[in-house]
Short mmCIF file of N, CA and C and ligand atoms in Angstrom, two decimals:
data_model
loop_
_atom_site.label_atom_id
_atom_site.label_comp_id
_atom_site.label_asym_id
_atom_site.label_seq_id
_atom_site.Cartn_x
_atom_site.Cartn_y
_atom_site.Cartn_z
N UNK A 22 25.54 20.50 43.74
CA UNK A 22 24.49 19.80 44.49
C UNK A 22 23.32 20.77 44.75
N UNK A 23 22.17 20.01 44.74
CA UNK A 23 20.93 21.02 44.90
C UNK A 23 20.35 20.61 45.27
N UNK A 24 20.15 21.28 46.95
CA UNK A 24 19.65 20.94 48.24
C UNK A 24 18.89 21.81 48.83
N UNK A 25 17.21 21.63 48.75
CA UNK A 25 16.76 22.35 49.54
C UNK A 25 15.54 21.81 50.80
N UNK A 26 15.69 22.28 52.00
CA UNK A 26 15.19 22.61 53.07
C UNK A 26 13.21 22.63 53.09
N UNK A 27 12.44 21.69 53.28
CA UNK A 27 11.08 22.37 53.01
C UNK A 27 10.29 21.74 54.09
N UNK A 28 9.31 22.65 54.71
CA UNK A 28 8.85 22.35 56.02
C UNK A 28 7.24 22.68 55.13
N UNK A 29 6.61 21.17 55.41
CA UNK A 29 5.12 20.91 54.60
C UNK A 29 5.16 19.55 55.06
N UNK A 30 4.23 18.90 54.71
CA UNK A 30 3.47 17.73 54.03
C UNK A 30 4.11 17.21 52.77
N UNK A 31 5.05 16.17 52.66
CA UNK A 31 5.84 15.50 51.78
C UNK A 31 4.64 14.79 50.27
N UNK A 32 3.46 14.81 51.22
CA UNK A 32 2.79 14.07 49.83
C UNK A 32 2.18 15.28 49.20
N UNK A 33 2.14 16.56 49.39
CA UNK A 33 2.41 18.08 48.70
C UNK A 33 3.10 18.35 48.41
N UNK A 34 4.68 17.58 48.34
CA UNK A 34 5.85 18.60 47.35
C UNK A 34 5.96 17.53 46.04
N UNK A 35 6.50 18.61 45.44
CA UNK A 35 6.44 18.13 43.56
C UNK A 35 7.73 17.77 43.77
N UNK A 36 7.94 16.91 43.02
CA UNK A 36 9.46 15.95 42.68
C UNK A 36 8.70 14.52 41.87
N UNK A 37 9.96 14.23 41.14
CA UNK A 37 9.66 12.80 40.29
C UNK A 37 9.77 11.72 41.48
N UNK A 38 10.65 11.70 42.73
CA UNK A 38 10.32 10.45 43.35
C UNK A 38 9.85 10.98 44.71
N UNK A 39 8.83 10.47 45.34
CA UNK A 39 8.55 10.72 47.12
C UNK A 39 9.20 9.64 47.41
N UNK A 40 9.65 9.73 48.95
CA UNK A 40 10.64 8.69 49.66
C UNK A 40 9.28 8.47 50.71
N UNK A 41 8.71 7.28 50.88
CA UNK A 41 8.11 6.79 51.74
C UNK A 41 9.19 6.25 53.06
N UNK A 42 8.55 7.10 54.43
CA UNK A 42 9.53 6.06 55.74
C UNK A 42 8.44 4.51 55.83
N UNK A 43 8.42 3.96 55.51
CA UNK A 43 7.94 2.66 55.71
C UNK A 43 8.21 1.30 56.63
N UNK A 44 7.47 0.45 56.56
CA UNK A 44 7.70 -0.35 57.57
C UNK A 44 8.39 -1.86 56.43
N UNK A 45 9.05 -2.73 57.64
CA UNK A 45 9.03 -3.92 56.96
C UNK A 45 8.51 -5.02 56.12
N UNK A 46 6.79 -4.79 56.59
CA UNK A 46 5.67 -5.84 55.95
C UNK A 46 5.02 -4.71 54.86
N UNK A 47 5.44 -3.43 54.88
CA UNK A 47 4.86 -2.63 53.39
C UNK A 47 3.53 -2.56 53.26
N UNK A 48 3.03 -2.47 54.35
CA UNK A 48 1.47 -2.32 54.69
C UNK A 48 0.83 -0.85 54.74
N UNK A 49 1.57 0.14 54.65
CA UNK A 49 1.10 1.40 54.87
C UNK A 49 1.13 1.41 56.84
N UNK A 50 0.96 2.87 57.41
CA UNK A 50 1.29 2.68 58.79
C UNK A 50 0.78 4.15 58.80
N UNK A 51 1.67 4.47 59.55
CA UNK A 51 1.08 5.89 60.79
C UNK A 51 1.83 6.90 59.49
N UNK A 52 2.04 8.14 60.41
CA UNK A 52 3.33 9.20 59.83
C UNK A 52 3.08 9.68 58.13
N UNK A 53 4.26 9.81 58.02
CA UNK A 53 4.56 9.88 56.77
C UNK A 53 3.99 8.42 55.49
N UNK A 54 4.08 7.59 56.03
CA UNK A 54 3.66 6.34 55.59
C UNK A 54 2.24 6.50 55.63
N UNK A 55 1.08 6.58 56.07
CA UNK A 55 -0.21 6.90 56.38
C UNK A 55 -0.65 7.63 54.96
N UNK A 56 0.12 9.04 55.65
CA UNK A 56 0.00 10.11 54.61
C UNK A 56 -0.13 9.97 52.92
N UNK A 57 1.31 9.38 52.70
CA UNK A 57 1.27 8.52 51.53
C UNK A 57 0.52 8.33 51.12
N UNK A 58 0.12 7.10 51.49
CA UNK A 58 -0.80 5.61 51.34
C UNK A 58 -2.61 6.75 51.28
N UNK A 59 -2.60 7.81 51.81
CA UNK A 59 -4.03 8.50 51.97
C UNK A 59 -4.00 9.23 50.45
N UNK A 60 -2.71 9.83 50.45
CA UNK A 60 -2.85 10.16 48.93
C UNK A 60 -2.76 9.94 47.74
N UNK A 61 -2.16 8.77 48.26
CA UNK A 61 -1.83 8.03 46.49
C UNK A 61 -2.79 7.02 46.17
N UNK A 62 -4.09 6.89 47.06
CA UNK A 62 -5.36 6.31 47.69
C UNK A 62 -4.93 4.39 47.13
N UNK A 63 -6.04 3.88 46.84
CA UNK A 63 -5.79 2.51 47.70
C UNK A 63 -5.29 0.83 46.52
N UNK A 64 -4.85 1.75 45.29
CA UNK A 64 -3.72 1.03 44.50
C UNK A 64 -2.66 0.54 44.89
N UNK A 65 -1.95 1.88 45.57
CA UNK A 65 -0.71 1.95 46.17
C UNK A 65 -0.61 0.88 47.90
N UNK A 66 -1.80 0.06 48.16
CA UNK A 66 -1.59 -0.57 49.40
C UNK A 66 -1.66 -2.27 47.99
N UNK A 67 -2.33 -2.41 47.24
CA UNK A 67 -2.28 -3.30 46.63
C UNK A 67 -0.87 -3.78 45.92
N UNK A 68 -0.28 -2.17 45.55
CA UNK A 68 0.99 -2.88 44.64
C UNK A 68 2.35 -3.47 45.86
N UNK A 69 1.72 -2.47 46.74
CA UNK A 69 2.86 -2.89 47.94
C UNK A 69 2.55 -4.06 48.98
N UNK A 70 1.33 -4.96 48.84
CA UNK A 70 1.25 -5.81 49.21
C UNK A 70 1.12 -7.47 48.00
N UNK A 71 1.54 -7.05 47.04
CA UNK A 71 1.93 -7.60 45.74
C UNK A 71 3.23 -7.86 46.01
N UNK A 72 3.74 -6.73 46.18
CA UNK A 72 5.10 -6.38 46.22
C UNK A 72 5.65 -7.68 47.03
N UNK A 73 5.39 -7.61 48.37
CA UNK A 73 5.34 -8.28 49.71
C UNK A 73 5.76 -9.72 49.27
N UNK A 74 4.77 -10.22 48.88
CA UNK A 74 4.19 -11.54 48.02
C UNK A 74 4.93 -12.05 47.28
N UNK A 75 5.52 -11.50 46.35
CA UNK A 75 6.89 -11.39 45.09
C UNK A 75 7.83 -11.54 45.70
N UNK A 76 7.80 -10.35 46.40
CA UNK A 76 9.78 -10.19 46.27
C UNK A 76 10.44 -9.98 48.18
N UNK A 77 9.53 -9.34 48.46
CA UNK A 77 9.51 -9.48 50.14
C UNK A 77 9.08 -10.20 51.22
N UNK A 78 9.03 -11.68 51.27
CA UNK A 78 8.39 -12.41 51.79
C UNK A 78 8.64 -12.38 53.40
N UNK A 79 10.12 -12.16 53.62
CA UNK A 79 10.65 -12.07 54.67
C UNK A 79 10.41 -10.34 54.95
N UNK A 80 10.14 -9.51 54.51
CA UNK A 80 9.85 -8.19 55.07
C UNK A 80 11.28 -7.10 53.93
N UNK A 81 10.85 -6.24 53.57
CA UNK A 81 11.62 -5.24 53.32
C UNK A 81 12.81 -5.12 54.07
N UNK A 82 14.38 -5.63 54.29
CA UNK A 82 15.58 -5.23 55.16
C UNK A 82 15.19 -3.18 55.18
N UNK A 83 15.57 -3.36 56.48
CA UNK A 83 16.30 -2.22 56.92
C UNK A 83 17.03 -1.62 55.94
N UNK A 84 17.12 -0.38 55.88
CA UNK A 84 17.91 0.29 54.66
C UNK A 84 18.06 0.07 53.39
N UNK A 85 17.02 -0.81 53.08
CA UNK A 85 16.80 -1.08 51.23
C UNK A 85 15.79 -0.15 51.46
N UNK A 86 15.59 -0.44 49.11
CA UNK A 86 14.58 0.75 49.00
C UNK A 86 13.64 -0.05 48.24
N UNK A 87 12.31 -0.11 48.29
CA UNK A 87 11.41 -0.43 47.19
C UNK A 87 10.77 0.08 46.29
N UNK A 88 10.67 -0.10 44.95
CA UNK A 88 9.85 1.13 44.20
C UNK A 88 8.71 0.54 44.00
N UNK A 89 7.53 1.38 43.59
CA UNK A 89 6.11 1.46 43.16
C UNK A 89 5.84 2.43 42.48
N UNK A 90 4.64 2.27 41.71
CA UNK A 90 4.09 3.63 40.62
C UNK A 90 3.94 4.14 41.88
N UNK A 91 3.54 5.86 41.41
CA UNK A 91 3.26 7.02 42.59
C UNK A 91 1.63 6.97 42.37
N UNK A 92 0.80 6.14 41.47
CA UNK A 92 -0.62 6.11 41.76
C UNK A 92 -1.28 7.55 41.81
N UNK A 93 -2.00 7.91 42.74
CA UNK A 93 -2.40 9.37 42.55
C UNK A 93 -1.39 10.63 42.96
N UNK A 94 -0.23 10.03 43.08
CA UNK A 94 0.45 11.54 43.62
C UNK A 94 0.95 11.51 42.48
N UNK A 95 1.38 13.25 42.43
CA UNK A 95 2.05 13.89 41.28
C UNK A 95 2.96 12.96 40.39
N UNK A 96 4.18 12.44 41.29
CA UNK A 96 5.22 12.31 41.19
C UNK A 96 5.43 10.91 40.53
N UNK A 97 6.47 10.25 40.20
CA UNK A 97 6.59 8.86 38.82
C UNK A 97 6.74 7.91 39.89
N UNK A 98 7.83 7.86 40.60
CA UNK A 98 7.90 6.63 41.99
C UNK A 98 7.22 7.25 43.06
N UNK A 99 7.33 6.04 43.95
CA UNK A 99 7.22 5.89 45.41
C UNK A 99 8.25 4.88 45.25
N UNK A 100 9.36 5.77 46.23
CA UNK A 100 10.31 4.71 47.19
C UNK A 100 10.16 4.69 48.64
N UNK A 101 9.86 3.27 49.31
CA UNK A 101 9.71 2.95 50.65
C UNK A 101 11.01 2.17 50.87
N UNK A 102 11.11 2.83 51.90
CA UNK A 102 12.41 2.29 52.74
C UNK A 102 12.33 2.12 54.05
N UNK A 103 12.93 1.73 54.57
CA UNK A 103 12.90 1.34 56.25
C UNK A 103 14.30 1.77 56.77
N UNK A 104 13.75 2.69 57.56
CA UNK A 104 14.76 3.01 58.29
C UNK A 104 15.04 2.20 59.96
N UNK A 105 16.26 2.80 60.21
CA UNK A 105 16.64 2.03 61.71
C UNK A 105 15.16 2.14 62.69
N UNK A 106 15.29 1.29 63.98
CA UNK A 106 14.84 1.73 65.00
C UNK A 106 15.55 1.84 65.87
N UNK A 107 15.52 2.92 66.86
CA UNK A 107 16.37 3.33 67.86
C UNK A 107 16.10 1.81 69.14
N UNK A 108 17.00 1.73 69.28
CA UNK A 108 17.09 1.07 70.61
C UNK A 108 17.29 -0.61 70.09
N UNK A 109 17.23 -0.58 68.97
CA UNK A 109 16.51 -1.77 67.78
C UNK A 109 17.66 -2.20 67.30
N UNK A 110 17.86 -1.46 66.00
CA UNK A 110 18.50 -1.78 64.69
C UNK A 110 19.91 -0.83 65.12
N UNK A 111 20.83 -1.04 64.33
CA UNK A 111 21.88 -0.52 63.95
C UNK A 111 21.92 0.78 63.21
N UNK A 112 21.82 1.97 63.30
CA UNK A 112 21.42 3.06 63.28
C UNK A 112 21.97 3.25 62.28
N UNK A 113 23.16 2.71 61.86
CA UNK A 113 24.06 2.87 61.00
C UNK A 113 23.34 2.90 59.10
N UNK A 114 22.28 1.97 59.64
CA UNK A 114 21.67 1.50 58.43
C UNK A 114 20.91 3.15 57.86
N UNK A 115 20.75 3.69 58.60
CA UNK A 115 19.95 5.20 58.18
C UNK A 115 20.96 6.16 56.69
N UNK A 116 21.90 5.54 57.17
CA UNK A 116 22.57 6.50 55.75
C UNK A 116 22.67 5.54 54.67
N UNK A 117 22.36 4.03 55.12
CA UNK A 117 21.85 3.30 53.43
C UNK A 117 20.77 3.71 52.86
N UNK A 118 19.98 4.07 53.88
CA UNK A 118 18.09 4.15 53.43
C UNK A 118 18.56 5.18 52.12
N UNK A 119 19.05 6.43 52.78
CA UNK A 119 19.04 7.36 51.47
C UNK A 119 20.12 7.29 50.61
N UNK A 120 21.42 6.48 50.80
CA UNK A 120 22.52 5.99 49.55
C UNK A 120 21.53 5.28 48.62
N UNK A 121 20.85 4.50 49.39
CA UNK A 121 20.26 3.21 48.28
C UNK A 121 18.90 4.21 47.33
N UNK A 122 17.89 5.36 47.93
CA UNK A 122 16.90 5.69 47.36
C UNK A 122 18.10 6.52 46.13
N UNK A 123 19.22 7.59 46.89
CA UNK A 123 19.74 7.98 45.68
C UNK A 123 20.29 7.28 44.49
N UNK A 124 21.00 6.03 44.88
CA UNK A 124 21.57 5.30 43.50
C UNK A 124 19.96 5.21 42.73
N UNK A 125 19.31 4.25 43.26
CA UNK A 125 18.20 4.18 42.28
C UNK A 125 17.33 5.05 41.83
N UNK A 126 17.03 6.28 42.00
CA UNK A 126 16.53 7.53 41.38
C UNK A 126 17.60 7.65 40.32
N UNK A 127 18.80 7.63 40.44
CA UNK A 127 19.80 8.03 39.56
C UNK A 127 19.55 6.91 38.32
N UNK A 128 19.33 5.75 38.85
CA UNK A 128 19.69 4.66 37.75
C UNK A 128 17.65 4.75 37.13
N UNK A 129 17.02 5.62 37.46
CA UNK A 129 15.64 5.29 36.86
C UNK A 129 15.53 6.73 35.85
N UNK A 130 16.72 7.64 36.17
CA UNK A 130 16.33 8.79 35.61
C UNK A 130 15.80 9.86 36.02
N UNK A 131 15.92 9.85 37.75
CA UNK A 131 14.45 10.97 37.82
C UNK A 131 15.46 12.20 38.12
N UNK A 132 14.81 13.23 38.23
CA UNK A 132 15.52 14.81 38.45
C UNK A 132 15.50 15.24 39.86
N UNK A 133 14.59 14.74 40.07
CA UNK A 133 14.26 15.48 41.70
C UNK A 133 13.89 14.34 42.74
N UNK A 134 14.06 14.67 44.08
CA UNK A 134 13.44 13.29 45.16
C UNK A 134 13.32 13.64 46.03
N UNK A 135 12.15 13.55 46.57
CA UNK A 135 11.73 14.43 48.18
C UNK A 135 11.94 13.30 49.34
N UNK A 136 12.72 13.43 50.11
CA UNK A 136 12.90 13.16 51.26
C UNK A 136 12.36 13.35 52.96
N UNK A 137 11.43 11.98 53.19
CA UNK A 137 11.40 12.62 54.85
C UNK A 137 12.45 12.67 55.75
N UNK A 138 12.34 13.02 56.97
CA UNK A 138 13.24 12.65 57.90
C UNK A 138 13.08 11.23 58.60
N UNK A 139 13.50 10.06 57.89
CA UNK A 139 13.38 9.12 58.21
C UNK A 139 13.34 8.40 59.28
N UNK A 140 13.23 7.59 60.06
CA UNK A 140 13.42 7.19 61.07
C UNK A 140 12.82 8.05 62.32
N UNK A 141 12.24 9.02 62.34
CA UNK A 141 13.00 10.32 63.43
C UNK A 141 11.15 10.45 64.16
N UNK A 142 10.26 9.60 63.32
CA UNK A 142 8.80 9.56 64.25
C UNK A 142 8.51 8.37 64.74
N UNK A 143 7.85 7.51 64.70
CA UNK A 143 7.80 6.30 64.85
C UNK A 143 9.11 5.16 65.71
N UNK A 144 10.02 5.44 64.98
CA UNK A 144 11.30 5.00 65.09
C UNK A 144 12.43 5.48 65.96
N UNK A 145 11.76 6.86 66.16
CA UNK A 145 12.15 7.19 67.44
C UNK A 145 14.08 8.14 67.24
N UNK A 146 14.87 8.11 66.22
CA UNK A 146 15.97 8.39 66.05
C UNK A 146 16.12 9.82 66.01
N UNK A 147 16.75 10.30 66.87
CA UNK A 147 16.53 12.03 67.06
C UNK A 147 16.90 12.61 65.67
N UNK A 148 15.89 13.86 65.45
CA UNK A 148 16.01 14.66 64.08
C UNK A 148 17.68 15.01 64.24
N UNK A 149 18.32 15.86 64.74
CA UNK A 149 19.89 15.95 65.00
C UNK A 149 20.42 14.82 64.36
N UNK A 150 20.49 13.99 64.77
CA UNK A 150 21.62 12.65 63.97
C UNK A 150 20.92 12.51 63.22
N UNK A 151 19.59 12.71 62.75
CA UNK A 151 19.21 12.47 60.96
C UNK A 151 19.85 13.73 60.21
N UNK A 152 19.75 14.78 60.64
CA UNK A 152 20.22 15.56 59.67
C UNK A 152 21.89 15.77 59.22
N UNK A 153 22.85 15.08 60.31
CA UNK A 153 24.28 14.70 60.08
C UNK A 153 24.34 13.93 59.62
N UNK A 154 23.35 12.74 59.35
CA UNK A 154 23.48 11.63 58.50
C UNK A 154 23.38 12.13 56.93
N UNK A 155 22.20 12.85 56.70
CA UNK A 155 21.76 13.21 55.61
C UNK A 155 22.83 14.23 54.90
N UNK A 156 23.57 15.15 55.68
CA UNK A 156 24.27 15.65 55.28
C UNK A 156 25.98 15.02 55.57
N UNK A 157 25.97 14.16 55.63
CA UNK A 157 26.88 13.43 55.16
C UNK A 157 26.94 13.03 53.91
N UNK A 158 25.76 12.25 53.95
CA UNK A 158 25.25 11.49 52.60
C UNK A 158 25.47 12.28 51.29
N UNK A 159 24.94 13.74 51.60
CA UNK A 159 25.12 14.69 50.52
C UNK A 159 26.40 14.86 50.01
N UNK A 160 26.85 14.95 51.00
CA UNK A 160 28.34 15.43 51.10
C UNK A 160 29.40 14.66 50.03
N UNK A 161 29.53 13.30 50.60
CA UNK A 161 30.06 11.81 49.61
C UNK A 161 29.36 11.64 48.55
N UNK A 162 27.78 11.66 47.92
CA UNK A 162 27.36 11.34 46.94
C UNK A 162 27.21 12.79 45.66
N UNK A 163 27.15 14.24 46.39
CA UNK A 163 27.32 14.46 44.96
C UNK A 163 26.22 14.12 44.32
N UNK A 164 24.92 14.41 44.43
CA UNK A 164 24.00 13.46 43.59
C UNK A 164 23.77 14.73 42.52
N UNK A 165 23.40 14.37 41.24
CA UNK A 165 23.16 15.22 40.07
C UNK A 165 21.69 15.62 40.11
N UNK A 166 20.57 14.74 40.94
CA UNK A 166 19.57 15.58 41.14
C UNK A 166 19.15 16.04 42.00
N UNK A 167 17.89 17.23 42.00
CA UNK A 167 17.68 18.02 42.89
C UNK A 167 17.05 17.45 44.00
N UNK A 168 17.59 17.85 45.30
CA UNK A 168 17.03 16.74 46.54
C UNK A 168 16.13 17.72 47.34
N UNK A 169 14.93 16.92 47.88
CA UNK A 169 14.35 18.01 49.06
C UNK A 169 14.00 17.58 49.65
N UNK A 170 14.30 17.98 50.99
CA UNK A 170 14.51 17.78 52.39
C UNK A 170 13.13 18.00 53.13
N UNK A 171 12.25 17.40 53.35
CA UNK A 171 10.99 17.51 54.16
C UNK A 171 10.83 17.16 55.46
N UNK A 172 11.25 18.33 56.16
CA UNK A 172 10.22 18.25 57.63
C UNK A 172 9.26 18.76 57.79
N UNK A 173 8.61 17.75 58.97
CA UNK A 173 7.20 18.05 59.27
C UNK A 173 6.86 19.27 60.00
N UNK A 174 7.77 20.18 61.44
CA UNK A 174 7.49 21.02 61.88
C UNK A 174 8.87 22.62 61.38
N UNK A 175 8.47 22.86 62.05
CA UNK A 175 9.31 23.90 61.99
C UNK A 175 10.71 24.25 62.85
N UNK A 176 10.54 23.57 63.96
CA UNK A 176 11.84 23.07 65.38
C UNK A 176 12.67 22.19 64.48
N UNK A 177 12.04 20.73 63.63
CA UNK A 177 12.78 19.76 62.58
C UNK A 177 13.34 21.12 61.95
N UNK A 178 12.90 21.77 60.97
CA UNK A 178 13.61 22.60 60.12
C UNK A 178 14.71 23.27 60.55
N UNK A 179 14.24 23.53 61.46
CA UNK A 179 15.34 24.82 62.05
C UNK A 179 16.53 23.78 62.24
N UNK A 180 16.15 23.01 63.26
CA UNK A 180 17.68 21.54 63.25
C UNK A 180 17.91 21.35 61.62
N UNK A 181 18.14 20.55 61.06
CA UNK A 181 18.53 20.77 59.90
C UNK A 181 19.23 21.74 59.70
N UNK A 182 18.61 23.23 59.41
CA UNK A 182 19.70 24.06 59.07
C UNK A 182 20.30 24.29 59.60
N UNK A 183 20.09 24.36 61.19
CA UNK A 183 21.24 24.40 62.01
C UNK A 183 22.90 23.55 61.67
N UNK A 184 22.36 22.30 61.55
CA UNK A 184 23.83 21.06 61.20
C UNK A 184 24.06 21.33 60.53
N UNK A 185 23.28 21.67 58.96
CA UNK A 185 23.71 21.72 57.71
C UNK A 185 24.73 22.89 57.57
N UNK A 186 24.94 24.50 58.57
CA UNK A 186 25.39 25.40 58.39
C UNK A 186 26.96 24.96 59.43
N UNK A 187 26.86 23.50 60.14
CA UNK A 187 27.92 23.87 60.49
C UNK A 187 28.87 22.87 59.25
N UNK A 188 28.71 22.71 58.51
CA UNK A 188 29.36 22.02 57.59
C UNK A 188 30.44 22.84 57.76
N1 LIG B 218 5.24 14.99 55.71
C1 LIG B 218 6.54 15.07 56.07
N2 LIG B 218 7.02 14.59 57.23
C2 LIG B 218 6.13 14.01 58.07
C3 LIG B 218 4.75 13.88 57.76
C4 LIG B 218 4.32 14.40 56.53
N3 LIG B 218 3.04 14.35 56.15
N4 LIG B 218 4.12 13.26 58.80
C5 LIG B 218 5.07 13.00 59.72
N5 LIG B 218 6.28 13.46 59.29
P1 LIG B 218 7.40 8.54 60.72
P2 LIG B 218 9.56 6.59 60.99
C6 LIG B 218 7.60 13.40 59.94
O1 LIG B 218 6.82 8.07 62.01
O2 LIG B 218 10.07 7.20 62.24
C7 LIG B 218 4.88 4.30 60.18
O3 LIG B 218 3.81 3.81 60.89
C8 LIG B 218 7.62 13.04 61.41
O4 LIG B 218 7.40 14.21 62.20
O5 LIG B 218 6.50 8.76 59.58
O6 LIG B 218 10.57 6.15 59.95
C9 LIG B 218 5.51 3.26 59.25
O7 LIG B 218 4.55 2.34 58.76
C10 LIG B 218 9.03 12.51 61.56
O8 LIG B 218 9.95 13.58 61.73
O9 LIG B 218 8.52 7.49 60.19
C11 LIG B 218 6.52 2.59 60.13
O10 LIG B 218 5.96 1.57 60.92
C12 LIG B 218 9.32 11.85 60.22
O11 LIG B 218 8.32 12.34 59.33
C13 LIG B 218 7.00 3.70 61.03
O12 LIG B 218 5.93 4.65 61.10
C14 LIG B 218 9.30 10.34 60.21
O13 LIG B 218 8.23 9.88 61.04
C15 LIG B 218 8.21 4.42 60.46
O14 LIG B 218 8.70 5.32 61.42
#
C-alpha cells in the first residue's frame, strides 16, 4: 500500500483522480469544493450541473461518488462525494465516501488519488475520527494505487499521523 500524508491545497497535488468533498445538489460550495470548482474554472460547474439533471435529480446520496472530466486541473477525474454531516447523517457513511471513490479509480484505471479530509469542514466531523476511518479503509482495501492524503493545516496533519502510527 502507498500512502502518503500531504499538508497543501488539494487542487495543487498531482494524481490522476482529485476527490472533491461536495455537496448533494453538485453546485460547487465553500472549502475544498470552492477550491476545486476555482481551478478547474467554470466547465466543471456545467458538467456537474448536467450531471444533476441526468442522473441526480434527487441530489447525490451521501457516500456515493460522482465522476467528471478534471477540466483545467492536472489530473483525468474529479470525484465528488458527499460525505456525512455531523449531528445529521449517519457518520457511518464516511468510510463509503472513500470505499466507493477507491473501487471506482480502480475500475477506471487511475494510479494515484488525492484525498481530502472529508466531512471534517463544513460538515463539521472531527479530523480524529476521519483519520481512523481512513485508516481503516486502508487497512481492509489494500488498494493497488498510490493514495494521498490532503490536509489543509498542519494540527490536521499532525492528527493523522498521529492515528495512523498507532496502527
Ligand atoms: N485543500 C485541502 N483541504 C482543504 C482545502 C484545500 N484547498 N480547503 C479546505 N480544506 P470542507 P466538508 C479542508 O468544508 O466538511 C462545501 O461548501 C478543510 O480544512 O471543504 O465535507 C461543499 O459544497 C477540512 O479539513 O468539506 C459542501 O456543502 C476539509 O478540507 C460542504 O462544504 C473538508 O472541509 C462539504 O463539507
Amino acid at each position: 500500500m502507498d500512502v502518503e500524508l500531504v499538508q497543501g491545497n488539494i487542487a495543487d497535488v498531482e494524481a490522476d483522480v482529485i476527490v472533491n468533498a461536495a455537496n448533494r445538489t453538485l453546485p460547487g460550495g465553500g472549502g475544498v469544493d470552492g477550491v476545486i470548482h476555482a481551478a478547474a474554472g467554470p466547465g466543471l460547474l456545467d458538467e456537474c450541473l448536467e450531471l444533476r439533471k441526468s442522473k441526480y435529480v434527487s441530489g447525490l446520496p451521501v457516500g456515493q461518488v460522482a465522476v467528471t472530466k478534471a477540466h483545467k486541473l492536472k489530473a483525468k477525474h474529479i470525484f465528488h462525494t458527499v460525505g456525512p454531516v455531523r449531528g445529521k447523517d449517519d457518520l457511518s457513511l464516511l468510510k463509503d465516501c472513500y470505499v466507493n471513490c477507491l473501487k471506482k479509480a480502480e475500475e477506471l484505471g487511475a494510479k494515484s488519488i488525492a484525498f481530502p479530509a472529508i466531512s471534517t469542514g463544513a460538515y463539521k466531523v472531527p479530523v480524529e475520527y476521519s483519520a481512523k476511518v481512513v485508516r481503516e479503509v486502508l487497512g481492509d482495501f489494500l488498494p493497488a494505487l498510490r493514495v494521498k492524503l490532503v490536509l489543509y493545516s498542519y494540527a490536521d496533519k499532525a492528527i493523522y499521523e498521529r492515528v495512523f502510527k498507532e496502527k
